[in-house]
Coordinates of C-alpha atoms in Angstrom, one line a residue:
M1 CA 134.9 74.1 72.7
R2 CA 132.8 71.2 72.5
F3 CA 131.2 70.3 75.4
P4 CA 130.4 66.1 76.1
D5 CA 126.9 66.8 77.8
R6 CA 124.7 69.5 79.9
R7 CA 126.0 68.2 82.9
A8 CA 129.5 68.7 81.7
A9 CA 128.6 71.8 80.4
G10 CA 127.1 72.5 83.7
R11 CA 130.0 71.6 86.2
Q12 CA 132.8 74.0 84.1
L13 CA 130.1 77.2 83.9
A14 CA 130.3 76.6 87.9
G15 CA 133.6 77.2 88.1
E16 CA 133.8 80.5 86.6
V17 CA 130.3 81.7 88.3
A18 CA 132.0 81.1 91.6
R19 CA 134.7 82.8 90.8
L20 CA 132.3 86.1 90.9
G21 CA 132.6 85.4 94.6
L22 CA 128.1 86.2 95.0
T23 CA 126.6 86.0 98.3
E24 CA 123.8 84.3 98.9
P25 CA 122.6 83.5 94.8
L26 CA 119.3 82.1 93.4
V27 CA 120.2 79.9 90.3
L28 CA 117.4 79.8 87.7
G29 CA 117.2 77.3 84.6
L30 CA 115.7 77.9 81.2
P31 CA 113.5 74.8 80.4
R32 CA 114.0 72.9 79.5
G33 CA 118.0 72.2 78.4
G34 CA 119.2 75.4 80.7
V35 CA 118.1 73.3 83.9
P36 CA 120.5 70.2 83.5
V37 CA 122.9 72.8 83.7
A38 CA 121.6 74.6 86.2
A39 CA 121.9 72.6 88.4
D40 CA 125.3 72.0 88.6
V41 CA 125.7 75.2 88.6
A42 CA 123.6 75.5 91.9
E43 CA 125.0 72.6 93.2
A44 CA 128.2 74.0 93.5
L45 CA 127.6 77.3 94.5
G46 CA 125.5 75.8 97.6
A47 CA 122.5 77.5 95.8
P48 CA 118.9 77.0 95.6
L49 CA 117.9 76.3 92.4
D50 CA 114.7 77.0 90.9
V51 CA 113.0 77.8 87.1
I52 CA 112.4 80.9 85.3
V53 CA 109.7 80.4 82.6
V54 CA 109.0 82.5 80.2
R55 CA 106.3 83.1 76.6
K56 CA 107.0 85.0 74.1
L57 CA 103.4 86.7 72.6
G58 CA 103.4 86.6 69.3
V59 CA 101.3 88.7 66.5
P60 CA 98.5 86.2 65.3
F61 CA 99.7 86.4 62.1
Q62 CA 103.5 86.4 62.0
P63 CA 104.0 84.2 65.3
E64 CA 107.8 84.6 65.1
L65 CA 107.9 88.3 65.9
A66 CA 106.9 89.0 69.5
F67 CA 104.7 91.8 70.9
G68 CA 105.7 91.0 74.2
A69 CA 106.4 88.5 76.6
I70 CA 105.2 87.3 80.2
G71 CA 106.0 85.5 83.4
E72 CA 104.8 84.5 86.3
D73 CA 102.6 86.4 88.8
G74 CA 101.1 88.3 86.4
V75 CA 104.2 89.9 84.7
R76 CA 104.0 91.9 81.4
L77 CA 106.3 93.1 79.1
I78 CA 104.6 94.6 76.4
S79 CA 105.8 96.7 73.2
E80 CA 103.4 98.8 72.3
A81 CA 105.2 100.1 69.2
T82 CA 104.8 96.8 67.8
V83 CA 101.3 96.3 68.6
R84 CA 100.3 99.7 66.7
A85 CA 102.6 98.6 63.7
A86 CA 101.1 95.1 63.8
G87 CA 97.7 96.6 64.0
L88 CA 96.2 94.5 67.1
G89 CA 93.2 95.3 68.9
E90 CA 92.8 94.7 72.4
R91 CA 90.8 91.3 71.9
D92 CA 93.8 90.0 70.1
C93 CA 96.6 90.6 72.6
T94 CA 94.5 88.7 75.2
R95 CA 93.5 85.9 73.3
V96 CA 97.1 85.4 72.3
E97 CA 98.1 86.5 76.5
E98 CA 95.4 83.7 77.7
I99 CA 97.0 80.9 75.5
E100 CA 100.4 81.6 76.1
R101 CA 99.5 82.1 80.4
A102 CA 97.6 79.2 80.2
E103 CA 100.9 76.8 78.6
L104 CA 102.9 78.5 81.2
E105 CA 101.0 77.9 84.3
R106 CA 100.7 74.2 82.4
R107 CA 104.8 73.8 82.8
L108 CA 105.0 75.2 86.0
A109 CA 102.9 72.5 87.6
R110 CA 104.8 70.0 85.9
Y111 CA 107.8 71.2 86.5
R112 CA 107.2 71.8 90.6
R113 CA 104.5 69.4 91.5
G114 CA 103.0 71.7 94.0
R115 CA 106.5 73.9 95.4
E116 CA 106.3 77.8 95.4
R117 CA 108.4 79.8 93.1
I118 CA 111.4 80.9 95.3
P119 CA 110.9 84.9 95.2
L120 CA 113.5 87.1 93.5
S121 CA 113.0 90.1 95.4
G122 CA 116.8 91.6 96.3
R123 CA 118.5 88.3 95.4
T124 CA 121.2 88.3 92.7
V125 CA 120.0 85.9 90.3
V126 CA 122.2 83.6 88.1
V127 CA 120.1 82.9 85.0
V128 CA 121.3 79.5 83.2
D129 CA 120.7 78.4 79.8
D130 CA 122.5 75.5 77.8
G131 CA 123.4 78.0 75.1
V132 CA 122.0 81.1 73.2
A133 CA 121.8 81.8 69.6
T134 CA 119.6 84.3 69.0
G135 CA 119.5 85.9 72.7
S136 CA 116.0 86.3 72.5
T137 CA 114.7 84.0 74.8
A138 CA 117.2 84.9 77.4
S139 CA 116.8 88.8 77.1
V140 CA 113.3 88.5 78.1
A141 CA 114.0 85.8 81.0
C142 CA 116.2 88.1 82.5
E143 CA 114.0 91.1 81.8
V144 CA 111.4 89.0 83.8
A145 CA 113.5 88.4 86.7
R146 CA 114.2 92.3 87.3
E147 CA 110.2 92.3 86.9
Q148 CA 110.0 90.2 90.0
G149 CA 112.6 92.1 92.2
A150 CA 116.3 91.1 91.4
A151 CA 118.3 92.9 92.6
Q152 CA 121.4 91.7 90.3
V153 CA 121.1 89.7 86.9
I154 CA 123.7 87.7 85.8
L155 CA 123.7 85.6 82.7
A156 CA 125.6 82.2 82.8
V157 CA 125.9 80.3 79.5
P158 CA 128.6 77.7 78.4
V159 CA 128.4 79.3 74.6
A160 CA 127.0 81.9 72.9
A161 CA 126.8 83.4 69.4
P162 CA 129.2 86.5 69.5
Q163 CA 126.6 89.2 68.4
A164 CA 123.8 87.8 70.9
L165 CA 126.2 88.1 73.7
E166 CA 126.8 91.5 73.0
Q167 CA 123.5 92.5 72.7
L168 CA 122.9 90.4 76.3
R169 CA 126.3 92.3 77.9
R170 CA 124.5 95.8 77.8
E171 CA 121.0 94.6 79.4
V172 CA 121.9 92.5 82.4
D173 CA 124.6 93.3 84.8
K174 CA 127.4 90.6 83.9
V175 CA 127.4 87.7 82.1
V176 CA 129.9 84.7 82.2
C177 CA 130.2 82.6 79.2
L178 CA 133.1 80.1 78.0
S179 CA 133.2 79.9 74.5
V180 CA 132.3 82.4 71.7
P181 CA 132.7 80.7 68.7
R182 CA 133.1 83.1 65.9
H183 CA 131.4 80.4 63.4
F184 CA 128.7 79.8 65.3
S185 CA 125.3 77.8 63.5
A186 CA 123.6 76.4 66.7
V187 CA 123.7 75.7 70.2
G188 CA 123.8 71.9 69.4
Q189 CA 127.4 71.6 67.4
W190 CA 128.8 72.5 70.4
Y191 CA 127.9 69.5 72.4
E192 CA 128.9 65.9 71.4
D193 CA 125.4 64.2 73.2
F194 CA 122.7 67.3 72.9
S195 CA 119.6 65.0 73.6
Q196 CA 116.3 66.4 74.3
V197 CA 115.7 67.4 77.7
G198 CA 111.9 66.3 79.0
D199 CA 109.8 67.8 81.4
E200 CA 110.2 64.9 83.7
E201 CA 114.1 65.4 83.8
V202 CA 113.3 68.9 84.8
A203 CA 110.9 68.2 87.4
A204 CA 112.9 65.6 88.8
L205 CA 116.1 68.2 88.6
L206 CA 114.0 70.7 90.7
A207 CA 113.0 68.1 93.1
E208 CA 116.4 66.5 93.8
A209 CA 117.0 70.4 94.5
A210 CA 114.5 71.5 96.7
R211 CA 114.8 68.0 99.0
A212 CA 118.8 69.1 99.4
R213 CA 117.8 72.6 100.5
P214 CA 114.5 72.4 102.3
A215 CA 115.0 75.6 104.0
A216 CA 116.1 78.1 101.0
P217 CA 112.4 78.9 100.0
A218 CA 111.4 80.2 103.5
Q219 CA 114.3 82.1 103.5
A220 CA 114.2 83.7 100.8
S221 CA 110.4 84.9 101.3
G222 CA 111.7 86.6 104.3
R223 CA 109.6 84.8 106.6
V224 CA 113.1 84.1 108.8
L225 CA 114.1 86.8 110.2
P226 CA 118.3 87.7 109.8
P227 CA 119.8 88.0 113.5
T228 CA 120.3 91.3 115.2
G229 CA 124.2 91.7 114.9
E230 CA 126.9 92.0 112.0
V231 CA 125.4 90.8 108.7
M232 CA 127.0 91.0 105.2
V233 CA 125.1 92.9 102.6
D234 CA 125.0 91.4 99.3
A235 CA 124.8 95.0 97.1
G236 CA 125.2 93.7 93.6
G237 CA 127.4 91.1 94.0
T238 CA 129.5 93.2 96.2
A239 CA 130.0 92.1 100.0
L240 CA 129.7 95.1 102.6
P241 CA 129.9 94.5 106.2
G242 CA 127.0 95.9 108.3
L243 CA 125.0 96.0 111.7
L244 CA 121.6 95.3 111.7
A245 CA 119.2 95.6 114.8
V246 CA 115.8 94.4 114.8
P247 CA 113.3 95.0 117.9
E248 CA 110.7 92.4 118.4
G249 CA 107.1 94.4 116.6
A250 CA 109.5 96.7 115.0
L251 CA 106.7 99.3 113.1
G252 CA 109.9 99.4 110.3
V253 CA 113.3 99.6 109.6
V254 CA 116.0 102.7 109.0
V255 CA 118.5 102.2 106.2
F256 CA 121.4 104.9 107.0
A257 CA 123.3 105.7 104.0
H258 CA 126.8 107.3 105.5
G259 CA 128.7 110.3 104.3
S260 CA 131.7 111.9 103.1
G261 CA 133.5 108.4 103.3
S262 CA 132.1 107.2 106.9
S263 CA 131.3 103.8 107.8
R264 CA 128.6 102.0 109.6
L265 CA 130.8 102.4 112.9
S266 CA 130.0 106.4 112.7
P267 CA 129.4 107.6 116.2
R268 CA 126.6 110.0 115.3
N269 CA 124.4 107.8 113.4
R270 CA 125.0 104.6 115.5
H271 CA 123.8 107.1 118.5
V272 CA 120.4 107.9 116.4
A273 CA 120.1 103.9 115.7
D274 CA 120.2 103.6 119.1
V275 CA 117.3 106.1 119.9
L276 CA 115.7 104.5 117.1
N277 CA 115.8 100.7 118.3
R278 CA 114.8 101.9 121.7
A279 CA 111.5 103.4 120.4
G280 CA 110.9 100.0 118.2
L281 CA 112.3 100.7 115.0
A282 CA 114.9 98.2 113.4
T283 CA 118.3 99.7 111.8
L284 CA 120.5 98.9 109.2
L285 CA 124.0 100.9 109.0
F286 CA 126.3 99.4 106.2
D287 CA 129.4 100.4 104.9
L288 CA 128.6 101.9 101.2
L289 CA 132.1 101.1 100.2
T290 CA 134.6 98.5 100.4
P291 CA 137.5 99.7 101.9
T292 CA 139.6 100.4 98.8
E293 CA 137.0 101.7 97.3
A294 CA 136.7 104.0 100.8
N295 CA 140.3 105.4 99.7
D296 CA 139.5 106.5 96.5
R297 CA 138.1 110.0 97.3
A298 CA 136.3 109.8 93.7
K299 CA 134.4 107.2 94.7
V300 CA 133.8 108.7 97.9
F301 CA 131.7 111.6 96.1
D302 CA 130.3 109.2 93.1
I303 CA 126.8 110.0 94.4
P304 CA 125.1 107.4 91.8
L305 CA 127.2 104.8 92.7
L306 CA 126.5 105.0 96.5
A307 CA 122.4 105.6 95.6
L308 CA 123.1 102.1 93.5
R309 CA 124.1 100.5 96.4
L310 CA 121.6 101.5 98.8
G311 CA 119.1 100.8 96.2
Q312 CA 120.9 96.8 96.2
A313 CA 121.3 96.5 99.9
T314 CA 117.6 97.7 100.4
G315 CA 116.7 94.7 97.7
W316 CA 118.9 92.4 99.9
L317 CA 116.8 93.9 103.4
R318 CA 113.4 93.0 102.1
A319 CA 114.2 89.6 100.8
R320 CA 115.1 89.1 104.7
L321 CA 112.9 91.5 106.7
P322 CA 108.9 92.2 105.9
L323 CA 108.8 95.6 107.1
R324 CA 108.5 99.0 105.4
V325 CA 111.9 100.5 104.4
C326 CA 113.1 104.5 105.3
Y327 CA 116.2 106.2 104.6
F328 CA 118.6 108.6 106.9
G329 CA 121.1 109.8 105.5
A330 CA 124.3 112.0 106.2
S331 CA 126.3 114.8 104.2
T332 CA 126.9 113.1 101.1
G333 CA 124.9 109.8 101.9
A334 CA 121.7 112.1 102.1
A335 CA 122.1 112.7 98.6
A336 CA 122.3 109.0 97.9
A337 CA 119.1 108.6 99.7
L338 CA 117.4 111.1 97.4
M339 CA 119.0 109.6 94.4
A340 CA 117.9 106.1 95.5
A341 CA 113.9 107.6 96.2
A342 CA 113.6 108.4 93.3
E343 CA 113.6 105.4 91.6
P344 CA 110.0 104.6 90.5
R345 CA 110.0 101.0 92.3
S346 CA 112.1 102.5 95.8
D347 CA 108.6 102.4 97.8
I348 CA 110.7 104.2 100.4
A349 CA 108.1 105.6 103.5
A350 CA 110.2 108.2 104.3
I351 CA 113.5 109.9 104.6
V352 CA 115.7 112.3 106.9
S353 CA 118.6 113.8 105.9
R354 CA 121.4 115.0 108.8
G355 CA 123.6 117.7 107.5
G356 CA 122.9 116.1 103.8
R357 CA 124.0 117.5 100.4
P358 CA 120.5 117.5 98.6
D359 CA 122.2 119.6 96.1
L360 CA 124.1 116.7 94.7
A361 CA 120.9 114.7 93.7
V362 CA 119.8 118.0 92.2
S363 CA 118.4 116.5 88.7
R364 CA 116.4 113.8 90.7
L365 CA 115.1 115.8 93.5
D366 CA 111.6 116.2 91.8
A367 CA 111.5 112.6 91.5
V368 CA 111.6 111.5 95.3
R369 CA 107.9 110.8 96.4
A370 CA 108.7 109.9 99.9
P371 CA 108.1 112.5 102.7
T372 CA 111.4 114.0 103.4
L373 CA 113.0 115.8 106.5
L374 CA 116.2 117.9 106.1
I375 CA 117.8 118.6 109.3
V376 CA 120.6 121.3 109.5
G377 CA 122.6 123.1 112.2
G378 CA 121.3 126.9 112.5
A379 CA 125.1 127.3 112.5
D380 CA 125.8 125.3 108.8
G381 CA 125.0 128.6 107.0
Q382 CA 126.4 127.5 103.5
V383 CA 124.2 123.8 104.1
L384 CA 121.5 125.4 105.2
D385 CA 121.5 127.6 102.1
L386 CA 121.9 125.1 100.0
N387 CA 119.0 123.0 102.0
R388 CA 116.5 125.8 101.5
R389 CA 117.2 125.7 97.6
A390 CA 116.7 121.8 97.3
A391 CA 113.7 121.8 99.3
G392 CA 112.2 124.4 96.7
L393 CA 112.7 121.3 94.3
L394 CA 111.0 118.7 96.2
R395 CA 107.0 117.8 94.9
C396 CA 106.6 115.4 97.7
E397 CA 105.6 116.0 101.2
H398 CA 109.0 118.2 102.9
Q399 CA 110.3 119.9 105.5
V400 CA 113.6 121.7 106.1
G401 CA 114.3 122.0 110.4
V402 CA 116.7 123.8 111.7
V403 CA 118.7 122.7 115.1
P404 CA 119.5 126.5 116.6
G405 CA 123.1 126.5 117.5
A406 CA 124.7 123.4 115.9
T407 CA 127.1 123.4 113.4
H408 CA 128.0 120.8 110.7
L409 CA 128.4 117.8 112.7
F410 CA 125.9 118.3 116.0
E411 CA 128.9 117.6 117.9
E412 CA 126.8 121.0 120.6
P413 CA 125.4 119.6 123.7
G414 CA 121.7 118.2 123.0
A415 CA 122.6 118.5 119.1
L416 CA 122.6 114.9 118.0
D417 CA 119.5 114.3 120.5
A418 CA 117.4 117.0 119.1
V419 CA 118.2 115.2 115.3
A420 CA 117.3 112.2 117.0
D421 CA 114.3 112.7 118.2
A422 CA 113.2 114.8 114.7
A423 CA 113.7 111.4 113.1
L424 CA 112.2 109.0 115.4
D425 CA 109.3 111.6 115.3
W426 CA 109.2 111.7 111.5
F427 CA 109.5 108.1 110.8
T428 CA 106.9 106.7 112.6
R429 CA 104.3 109.4 111.8
H430 CA 104.7 108.2 108.2
L431 CA 104.9 104.6 109.1
D432 CA 101.7 105.2 111.0
V433 CA 100.2 106.8 108.4
L434 CA 101.2 103.7 105.9
A435 CA 99.7 101.1 108.5
T436 CA 96.7 102.4 108.2
A437 CA 96.5 103.6 104.5
P438 CA 95.1 101.5 101.6
P439 CA 97.1 100.5 99.1
R440 CA 98.1 102.6 96.2
A441 CA 96.6 101.9 93.0
D442 CA 100.6 101.6 91.7
E443 CA 100.9 99.1 94.5
R444 CA 98.4 97.1 93.2
R445 CA 99.5 94.2 90.9
E446 CA 99.2 94.2 87.3
P447 CA 96.6 91.8 86.4

């Protein structure tokens, strides 16, 4: 397949990307040639357009060999193995990075002309180029997008070399490619017009897109709060219905992870959410599974899938609501909450489990850092035993709370109120501590 030019390729590519049904995607073009393609993709999706500028860090005596790469906001990707193999010292690496950082900043200033970068945190990001030959630049760009907080990274290109595309499929969440010719020598051979794209053309396309969508950067940065009520949560490209409540002056937000096929309409979790809302905490209750998936018992107990959805939904929420996040998990949802919180960058303020199954996340319990309260009914003997055993594997601050006489569903008079009160105390206590504590060392941005 040959394309008349980049804009024509972009229009064809846009149709295929649109089939994914993405919720509020952000389109990033790789300068320079990827930006005209990305402009048409963004226009077709009604999505904001920005650039993702990366610079490879080449070994001084062999520049084509990269020992790392850099992106905006101080993102650094360094291959320590390559640094050691090349015998590079700290001064050598610093000198190369300073040169490339200056070039990166120069290009950004020229492209954006004073506009701020659209934050990627929690967003579904579509990285677009005009084609892929070796895949090295696209690979770095997608990795940088993840470092900048993208919840899902999709690579979209009109044409690609088969070997490069196969490797990239293992590095991103999805790949959209119109043509994968067997005999591939260069991207340009698949375009009738492959004229060089200049910096001014890139800047003009970005300015045009910014004028068409002036509110996109503010919404993406989280300065505009979402409305209270029904929402559609973008969990890695899967649209999931939710209920969001944001009291004025909220101290934090509690994300509910339902269990055993339950949904956002769970009366027990909604009761707890109401108590939290009245006390000034925001809440998000959402379905972890689509209706079709909820009928599949294997997916109902697929804890890694539930944890992934929870993490993706958390990213979506953080892009819109600048509050510290807590988790409330019930039954299998508690295992998903613990597994999601065990991820290195999860940064969860506190966790409460109600009648949970932390044993289903046993392989990740020692990695949980968030203070965790495990609430169990005193008459729920088997689950109480499982929780006590799991507590012994936690390395974070934790506590097992027992509601006397309560069974697994906490249906006894006053049992659910006891859960809600204990959860409220746990969340507010730890959110108050975080509000007054200085940033941890691992929260400070790497220079």
